[in-house]
């Protein structure tokens, strides 16, 4: 599997990664939930940002 992934990455003309690729799993999960919350209630931005900051601070380093 690793060899196949490496071949695809090294053979691709363009490789793009998203911000989620660098996030710990806890932050990815919190981010997804936060985006859903913001869609439902855009006025919740300050609380959402505060909760994401807390989750990121508590998440283990990669």
N, CA, C and O atoms as a GROMACS GRO file, in nm:
protein
  248
    1UNK      N    1   0.082  -0.118   0.000
    1UNK     CA    2   0.000   0.000   0.000
    1UNK      C    3   0.088   0.126   0.000
    1UNK      O    4   0.064   0.218  -0.078
    2UNK      N    5   0.188   0.128   0.087
    2UNK     CA    6   0.275   0.245   0.095
    2UNK      C    7   0.348   0.267  -0.038
    2UNK      O    8   0.364   0.381  -0.081
    3UNK      N    9   0.390   0.159  -0.102
    3UNK     CA   10   0.460   0.172  -0.230
    3UNK      C   11   0.367   0.231  -0.335
    3UNK      O   12   0.408   0.317  -0.413
    4UNK      N   13   0.242   0.186  -0.337
    4UNK     CA   14   0.145   0.237  -0.432
    4UNK      C   15   0.119   0.386  -0.411
    4UNK      O   16   0.114   0.464  -0.506
    5UNK      N   17   0.103   0.425  -0.285
    5UNK     CA   18   0.081   0.567  -0.255
    5UNK      C   19   0.203   0.649  -0.297
    5UNK      O   20   0.188   0.755  -0.358
    6UNK      N   21   0.322   0.600  -0.267
    6UNK     CA   22   0.444   0.671  -0.304
    6UNK      C   23   0.455   0.687  -0.455
    6UNK      O   24   0.495   0.792  -0.504
    7UNK      N   25   0.420   0.582  -0.529
    7UNK     CA   26   0.426   0.589  -0.675
    7UNK      C   27   0.328   0.692  -0.729
    7UNK      O   28   0.360   0.768  -0.821
    8UNK      N   29   0.208   0.695  -0.672
    8UNK     CA   30   0.110   0.793  -0.716
    8UNK      C   31   0.155   0.936  -0.684
    8UNK      O   32   0.139   1.026  -0.766
    9UNK      N   33   0.210   0.955  -0.567
    9UNK     CA   34   0.254   1.090  -0.528
    9UNK      C   35   0.373   1.136  -0.612
    9UNK      O   36   0.376   1.251  -0.655
   10UNK      N   37   0.468   1.049  -0.634
   10UNK     CA   38   0.587   1.090  -0.709
   10UNK      C   39   0.560   1.099  -0.859
   10UNK      O   40   0.632   1.169  -0.930
   11UNK      N   41   0.458   1.028  -0.907
   11UNK     CA   42   0.427   1.032  -1.049
   11UNK      C   43   0.323   1.136  -1.089
   11UNK      O   44   0.299   1.157  -1.208
   12UNK      N   45   0.263   1.200  -0.993
   12UNK     CA   46   0.157   1.297  -1.023
   12UNK      C   47   0.215   1.429  -1.071
   12UNK      O   48   0.320   1.472  -1.024
   13UNK      N   49   0.146   1.493  -1.164
   13UNK     CA   50   0.188   1.626  -1.208
   13UNK      C   51   0.164   1.728  -1.098
   13UNK      O   52   0.244   1.820  -1.078
   14UNK      N   53   0.054   1.712  -1.028
   14UNK     CA   54   0.017   1.805  -0.921
   14UNK      C   55  -0.030   1.724  -0.802
   14UNK      O   56  -0.108   1.630  -0.816
   15UNK      N   57   0.017   1.761  -0.684
   15UNK     CA   58  -0.029   1.698  -0.560
   15UNK      C   59  -0.076   1.811  -0.468
   15UNK      O   60  -0.003   1.908  -0.445
   16UNK      N   61  -0.196   1.796  -0.418
   16UNK     CA   62  -0.251   1.898  -0.328
   16UNK      C   63  -0.294   1.832  -0.198
   16UNK      O   64  -0.352   1.724  -0.197
   17UNK      N   65  -0.264   1.899  -0.090
   17UNK     CA   66  -0.307   1.854   0.040
   17UNK      C   67  -0.393   1.963   0.101
   17UNK      O   68  -0.372   2.081   0.075
   18UNK      N   69  -0.489   1.924   0.181
   18UNK     CA   70  -0.574   2.020   0.250
   18UNK      C   71  -0.524   2.044   0.391
   18UNK      O   72  -0.439   1.972   0.441
   19UNK      N   73  -0.578   2.145   0.454
   19UNK     CA   74  -0.538   2.178   0.590
   19UNK      C   75  -0.562   2.061   0.685
   19UNK      O   76  -0.486   2.040   0.779
   20UNK      N   77  -0.668   1.984   0.659
   20UNK     CA   78  -0.699   1.871   0.744
   20UNK      C   79  -0.591   1.765   0.746
   20UNK      O   80  -0.582   1.688   0.842
   21UNK      N   81  -0.510   1.759   0.642
   21UNK     CA   82  -0.403   1.661   0.637
   21UNK      C   83  -0.298   1.686   0.745
   21UNK      O   84  -0.225   1.594   0.783
   22UNK      N   85  -0.289   1.809   0.793
   22UNK     CA   86  -0.190   1.843   0.894
   22UNK      C   87  -0.250   1.850   1.034
   22UNK      O   88  -0.178   1.876   1.131
   23UNK      N   89  -0.380   1.828   1.046
   23UNK     CA   90  -0.448   1.840   1.175
   23UNK      C   91  -0.453   1.704   1.246
   23UNK      O   92  -0.473   1.600   1.183
   24UNK      N   93  -0.435   1.706   1.378
   24UNK     CA   94  -0.460   1.583   1.454
   24UNK      C   95  -0.607   1.543   1.441
   24UNK      O   96  -0.692   1.628   1.411
   25UNK      N   97  -0.638   1.417   1.461
   25UNK     CA   98  -0.774   1.367   1.444
   25UNK      C   99  -0.875   1.443   1.528
   25UNK      O  100  -0.987   1.468   1.483
   26UNK      N  101  -0.837   1.479   1.650
   26UNK     CA  102  -0.929   1.552   1.738
   26UNK      C  103  -0.968   1.686   1.677
   26UNK      O  104  -1.084   1.727   1.686
   27UNK      N  105  -0.873   1.752   1.617
   27UNK     CA  106  -0.898   1.884   1.556
   27UNK      C  107  -0.982   1.867   1.430
   27UNK      O  108  -1.071   1.948   1.404
   28UNK      N  109  -0.954   1.764   1.351
   28UNK     CA  110  -1.034   1.738   1.231
   28UNK      C  111  -1.181   1.719   1.267
   28UNK      O  112  -1.269   1.775   1.202
   29UNK      N  113  -1.205   1.640   1.369
   29UNK     CA  114  -1.342   1.613   1.412
   29UNK      C  115  -1.410   1.740   1.463
   29UNK      O  116  -1.525   1.768   1.428
   30UNK      N  117  -1.338   1.817   1.544
   30UNK     CA  118  -1.394   1.942   1.597
   30UNK      C  119  -1.419   2.041   1.484
   30UNK      O  120  -1.518   2.114   1.486
   31UNK      N  121  -1.330   2.044   1.385
   31UNK     CA  122  -1.345   2.135   1.271
   31UNK      C  123  -1.473   2.102   1.193
   31UNK      O  124  -1.550   2.192   1.159
   32UNK      N  125  -1.495   1.974   1.167
   32UNK     CA  126  -1.615   1.934   1.093
   32UNK      C  127  -1.742   1.974   1.169
   32UNK      O  128  -1.835   2.028   1.110
   33UNK      N  129  -1.743   1.946   1.297
   33UNK     CA  130  -1.860   1.983   1.379
   33UNK      C  131  -1.878   2.134   1.383
   33UNK      O  132  -1.990   2.184   1.380
   34UNK      N  133  -1.768   2.207   1.390
   34UNK     CA  134  -1.774   2.354   1.395
   34UNK      C  135  -1.832   2.411   1.266
   34UNK      O  136  -1.911   2.506   1.270
   35UNK      N  137  -1.793   2.354   1.152
   35UNK     CA  138  -1.846   2.405   1.026
   35UNK      C  139  -1.997   2.381   1.016
   35UNK      O  140  -2.071   2.467   0.967
   36UNK      N  141  -2.042   2.266   1.062
   36UNK     CA  142  -2.186   2.238   1.062
   36UNK      C  143  -2.258   2.336   1.155
   36UNK      O  144  -2.366   2.386   1.121
   37UNK      N  145  -2.200   2.362   1.270
   37UNK     CA  146  -2.261   2.456   1.364
   37UNK      C  147  -2.270   2.596   1.303
   37UNK      O  148  -2.371   2.664   1.318
   38UNK      N  149  -2.164   2.637   1.235
   38UNK     CA  150  -2.165   2.771   1.173
   38UNK      C  151  -2.268   2.783   1.062
   38UNK      O  152  -2.329   2.888   1.045
   39UNK      N  153  -2.288   2.676   0.987
   39UNK     CA  154  -2.391   2.679   0.882
   39UNK      C  155  -2.529   2.696   0.945
   39UNK      O  156  -2.613   2.769   0.894
   40UNK      N  157  -2.550   2.627   1.056
   40UNK     CA  158  -2.679   2.636   1.124
   40UNK      C  159  -2.697   2.770   1.196
   40UNK      O  160  -2.808   2.822   1.205
   41UNK      N  161  -2.586   2.825   1.249
   41UNK     CA  162  -2.594   2.948   1.328
   41UNK      C  163  -2.468   3.032   1.310
   41UNK      O  164  -2.376   3.022   1.391
   42UNK      N  165  -2.463   3.114   1.205
   42UNK     CA  166  -2.344   3.195   1.180
   42UNK      C  167  -2.308   3.290   1.294
   42UNK      O  168  -2.193   3.334   1.305
   43UNK      N  169  -2.403   3.322   1.378
   43UNK     CA  170  -2.374   3.412   1.491
   43UNK      C  171  -2.291   3.344   1.599
   43UNK      O  172  -2.245   3.409   1.693
   44UNK      N  173  -2.271   3.212   1.587
   44UNK     CA  174  -2.195   3.137   1.686
   44UNK      C  175  -2.044   3.141   1.661
   44UNK      O  176  -1.968   3.068   1.725
   45UNK      N  177  -2.000   3.226   1.570
   45UNK     CA  178  -1.859   3.228   1.530
   45UNK      C  179  -1.763   3.239   1.648
   45UNK      O  180  -1.668   3.161   1.658
   46UNK      N  181  -1.785   3.333   1.737
   46UNK     CA  182  -1.692   3.352   1.848
   46UNK      C  183  -1.680   3.226   1.935
   46UNK      O  184  -1.570   3.187   1.973
   47UNK      N  185  -1.792   3.164   1.966
   47UNK     CA  186  -1.789   3.042   2.045
   47UNK      C  187  -1.724   2.927   1.972
   47UNK      O  188  -1.650   2.848   2.031
   48UNK      N  189  -1.750   2.918   1.843
   48UNK     CA  190  -1.690   2.811   1.762
   48UNK      C  191  -1.538   2.827   1.758
   48UNK      O  192  -1.464   2.730   1.775
   49UNK      N  193  -1.492   2.949   1.735
   49UNK     CA  194  -1.347   2.972   1.731
   49UNK      C  195  -1.282   2.942   1.865
   49UNK      O  196  -1.173   2.886   1.871
   50UNK      N  197  -1.349   2.979   1.973
   50UNK     CA  198  -1.295   2.951   2.107
   50UNK      C  199  -1.286   2.801   2.131
   50UNK      O  200  -1.187   2.752   2.185
   51UNK      N  201  -1.390   2.727   2.090
   51UNK     CA  202  -1.387   2.582   2.112
   51UNK      C  203  -1.280   2.515   2.026
   51UNK      O  204  -1.214   2.421   2.070
   52UNK      N  205  -1.262   2.563   1.903
   52UNK     CA  206  -1.156   2.507   1.818
   52UNK      C  207  -1.018   2.535   1.877
   52UNK      O  208  -0.929   2.450   1.872
   53UNK      N  209  -1.001   2.654   1.932
   53UNK     CA  210  -0.873   2.689   1.995
   53UNK      C  211  -0.846   2.597   2.112
   53UNK      O  212  -0.733   2.550   2.130
   54UNK      N  213  -0.948   2.570   2.193
   54UNK     CA  214  -0.932   2.480   2.307
   54UNK      C  215  -0.895   2.339   2.263
   54UNK      O  216  -0.805   2.276   2.319
   55UNK      N  217  -0.966   2.289   2.161
   55UNK     CA  218  -0.938   2.153   2.113
   55UNK      C  219  -0.796   2.145   2.057
   55UNK      O  220  -0.725   2.049   2.083
   56UNK      N  221  -0.755   2.246   1.981
   56UNK     CA  222  -0.621   2.246   1.922
   56UNK      C  223  -0.514   2.252   2.030
   56UNK      O  224  -0.409   2.189   2.018
   57UNK      N  225  -0.539   2.329   2.136
   57UNK     CA  226  -0.441   2.341   2.244
   57UNK      C  227  -0.425   2.209   2.319
   57UNK      O  228  -0.316   2.177   2.367
   58UNK      N  229  -0.533   2.133   2.329
   58UNK     CA  230  -0.529   2.006   2.402
   58UNK      C  231  -0.487   1.887   2.316
   58UNK      O  232  -0.456   1.780   2.369
   59UNK      N  233  -0.485   1.904   2.184
   59UNK     CA  234  -0.455   1.794   2.093
   59UNK      C  235  -0.306   1.760   2.099
   59UNK      O  236  -0.221   1.849   2.115
   60UNK      N  237  -0.274   1.632   2.087
   60UNK     CA  238  -0.132   1.593   2.084
   60UNK      C  239  -0.065   1.643   1.957
   60UNK      O  240  -0.128   1.651   1.851
   61UNK      N  241   0.062   1.675   1.968
   61UNK     CA  242   0.138   1.716   1.848
   61UNK      C  243   0.157   1.596   1.759
   61UNK      O  244   0.169   1.482   1.805
   62UNK      N  245   0.160   1.624   1.630
   62UNK     CA  246   0.184   1.515   1.535
   62UNK      C  247   0.330   1.490   1.519
   62UNK      O  248   0.370   1.402   1.443
   0.00000   0.00000   0.00000
